[in-house]
């Protein structure tokens, strides 16, 4: 295997770590905007933008995994079927929580209510990311997948 090929194979685990890092940072920024924002219109607009951006990015990430990455992992490692099903269930649960957050933002919910939504998302998301990384990073180090990282991991 040529050095460039090896680098491409290892890149999938690095790509996943980087996407997770960026999503964690986006969630922190969203929560900080909520903590800093008052009733003023600019703060409300800022929070809305952070929430919309975060929700969209996380949804794209999970859809990319479900559509592109997980089928490739399942084909190469059928023994990970239960793991992949659990991760896909997590994706559905997170999407449900994100929908609740979107509705709360649209309804101009109180900062306390918005924080409760974000706290729930943060807890599930962190648990999901940690499990995914424990179970898949080693597999991704050797995964041969000819796909654009943005397509497979929901480019940020």
Short mmCIF file of C-alpha atoms in Angstrom, two decimals:
data_model
loop_
_atom_site.label_atom_id
_atom_site.label_comp_id
_atom_site.label_asym_id
_atom_site.label_seq_id
_atom_site.Cartn_x
_atom_site.Cartn_y
_atom_site.Cartn_z
CA UNK A 1 0.00 0.00 0.00
CA UNK A 2 1.39 3.40 -0.97
CA UNK A 3 1.80 6.03 1.74
CA UNK A 4 -0.93 8.22 0.24
CA UNK A 5 -3.39 5.31 0.35
CA UNK A 6 -2.57 4.63 4.00
CA UNK A 7 -3.14 8.30 4.82
CA UNK A 8 -6.57 8.20 3.13
CA UNK A 9 -7.56 5.09 5.08
CA UNK A 10 -6.60 6.61 8.42
CA UNK A 11 -8.32 9.88 7.56
CA UNK A 12 -11.84 8.50 8.23
CA UNK A 13 -11.20 8.22 11.95
CA UNK A 14 -9.60 11.68 11.98
CA UNK A 15 -12.53 13.10 10.00
CA UNK A 16 -15.03 11.68 12.50
CA UNK A 17 -13.09 13.04 15.48
CA UNK A 18 -12.92 16.48 13.82
CA UNK A 19 -16.65 16.56 13.03
CA UNK A 20 -17.47 15.55 16.61
CA UNK A 21 -15.10 18.24 17.91
CA UNK A 22 -16.81 20.90 15.78
CA UNK A 23 -20.29 19.81 16.82
CA UNK A 24 -19.28 19.91 20.48
CA UNK A 25 -17.92 23.44 19.92
CA UNK A 26 -21.15 24.48 18.17
CA UNK A 27 -23.21 23.22 21.09
CA UNK A 28 -20.99 25.11 23.54
CA UNK A 29 -21.39 28.28 21.45
CA UNK A 30 -25.16 27.81 21.39
CA UNK A 31 -25.31 27.39 25.16
CA UNK A 32 -23.03 30.42 25.69
CA UNK A 33 -25.28 32.52 23.45
CA UNK A 34 -28.23 31.49 25.58
CA UNK A 35 -26.41 32.36 28.80
CA UNK A 36 -25.27 35.73 27.42
CA UNK A 37 -28.50 36.66 25.65
CA UNK A 38 -31.17 38.74 27.24
CA UNK A 39 -34.52 39.77 25.90
CA UNK A 40 -32.91 42.11 23.40
CA UNK A 41 -33.66 41.42 19.75
CA UNK A 42 -29.97 41.01 18.70
CA UNK A 43 -29.38 38.36 21.39
CA UNK A 44 -32.52 36.49 20.32
CA UNK A 45 -31.46 36.58 16.68
CA UNK A 46 -27.97 35.35 17.61
CA UNK A 47 -29.37 32.45 19.60
CA UNK A 48 -31.71 31.55 16.76
CA UNK A 49 -28.80 31.49 14.30
CA UNK A 50 -26.64 29.38 16.60
CA UNK A 51 -29.48 26.92 17.23
CA UNK A 52 -30.42 26.65 13.57
CA UNK A 53 -26.82 26.17 12.52
CA UNK A 54 -26.13 23.59 15.20
CA UNK A 55 -29.33 21.62 14.53
CA UNK A 56 -28.66 21.58 10.79
CA UNK A 57 -25.03 20.52 11.21
CA UNK A 58 -25.83 17.69 13.62
CA UNK A 59 -28.68 16.42 11.44
CA UNK A 60 -26.48 16.43 8.32
CA UNK A 61 -23.76 14.59 10.21
CA UNK A 62 -26.10 11.81 11.29
CA UNK A 63 -27.80 11.51 7.90
CA UNK A 64 -24.40 11.24 6.22
CA UNK A 65 -23.39 8.47 8.59
CA UNK A 66 -26.68 6.60 8.09
CA UNK A 67 -26.61 6.96 4.31
CA UNK A 68 -22.91 6.52 3.48
CA UNK A 69 -20.61 5.62 6.34
CA UNK A 70 -22.59 2.99 8.25
CA UNK A 71 -23.45 0.87 5.18
CA UNK A 72 -19.73 0.74 4.34
CA UNK A 73 -18.87 -0.25 7.90
CA UNK A 74 -21.63 -2.90 7.91
CA UNK A 75 -20.33 -4.38 4.65
CA UNK A 76 -16.76 -4.58 5.94
CA UNK A 77 -17.68 -5.56 9.53
CA UNK A 78 -21.01 -7.40 9.77
CA UNK A 79 -20.24 -8.17 13.43
CA UNK A 80 -20.91 -4.49 14.16
CA UNK A 81 -24.57 -4.72 13.13
CA UNK A 82 -25.89 -4.27 16.68
CA UNK A 83 -23.56 -1.31 17.25
CA UNK A 84 -24.70 0.38 14.04
CA UNK A 85 -28.36 -0.19 14.89
CA UNK A 86 -27.82 1.39 18.32
CA UNK A 87 -26.10 4.38 16.73
CA UNK A 88 -28.94 4.79 14.23
CA UNK A 89 -31.46 4.65 17.10
CA UNK A 90 -29.45 7.37 18.82
CA UNK A 91 -29.67 9.43 15.63
CA UNK A 92 -33.47 9.14 15.71
CA UNK A 93 -33.60 10.12 19.38
CA UNK A 94 -31.31 13.10 18.81
CA UNK A 95 -33.40 14.22 15.83
CA UNK A 96 -36.49 14.11 18.04
CA UNK A 97 -34.73 16.26 20.66
CA UNK A 98 -33.52 18.69 17.98
CA UNK A 99 -37.07 19.03 16.71
CA UNK A 100 -38.16 19.95 20.23
CA UNK A 101 -35.42 22.57 20.38
CA UNK A 102 -36.42 24.01 17.00
CA UNK A 103 -40.02 24.31 18.16
CA UNK A 104 -38.96 25.95 21.42
CA UNK A 105 -36.80 28.47 19.54
CA UNK A 106 -39.64 29.21 17.10
CA UNK A 107 -42.01 29.75 20.04
CA UNK A 108 -39.53 32.14 21.71
CA UNK A 109 -39.34 29.88 24.77
CA UNK A 110 -37.78 31.16 27.97
CA UNK A 111 -34.02 30.84 28.45
CA UNK A 112 -34.66 28.18 31.11
CA UNK A 113 -36.73 26.06 28.74
CA UNK A 114 -34.20 26.43 25.95
CA UNK A 115 -31.40 25.44 28.32
CA UNK A 116 -33.33 22.29 29.30
CA UNK A 117 -33.58 21.32 25.64
CA UNK A 118 -29.87 21.97 25.12
CA UNK A 119 -28.94 20.06 28.27
CA UNK A 120 -30.83 16.99 27.05
CA UNK A 121 -29.25 17.20 23.62
CA UNK A 122 -25.80 17.66 25.15
CA UNK A 123 -26.17 14.59 27.37
CA UNK A 124 -27.39 12.27 24.62
CA UNK A 125 -24.99 13.69 22.01
CA UNK A 126 -21.92 13.28 24.23
CA UNK A 127 -22.88 9.73 25.19
CA UNK A 128 -23.51 8.94 21.51
CA UNK A 129 -20.22 10.44 20.32
CA UNK A 130 -18.20 8.68 23.04
CA UNK A 131 -19.79 5.30 22.21
CA UNK A 132 -19.37 5.84 18.47
CA UNK A 133 -15.72 6.75 18.89
CA UNK A 134 -15.02 3.75 21.16
CA UNK A 135 -16.69 1.32 18.78
CA UNK A 136 -15.79 2.73 15.36
CA UNK A 137 -12.55 4.73 15.32
CA UNK A 138 -10.33 1.64 15.04
CA UNK A 139 -12.59 0.27 12.30
CA UNK A 140 -12.49 3.60 10.47
CA UNK A 141 -8.68 3.59 10.56
CA UNK A 142 -8.79 0.74 8.02
CA UNK A 143 -12.06 1.46 6.21
CA UNK A 144 -11.82 1.64 2.45
CA UNK A 145 -14.53 4.02 1.39
CA UNK A 146 -14.43 6.04 -1.76
CA UNK A 147 -16.67 8.90 -0.67
CA UNK A 148 -16.44 12.58 0.02
CA UNK A 149 -16.02 13.20 3.78
CA UNK A 150 -18.70 15.89 3.59
CA UNK A 151 -21.14 13.34 2.21
CA UNK A 152 -20.21 10.60 4.67
CA UNK A 153 -19.95 12.76 7.79
CA UNK A 154 -22.07 15.78 6.99
CA UNK A 155 -19.38 18.33 6.16
CA UNK A 156 -19.17 21.31 8.44
#
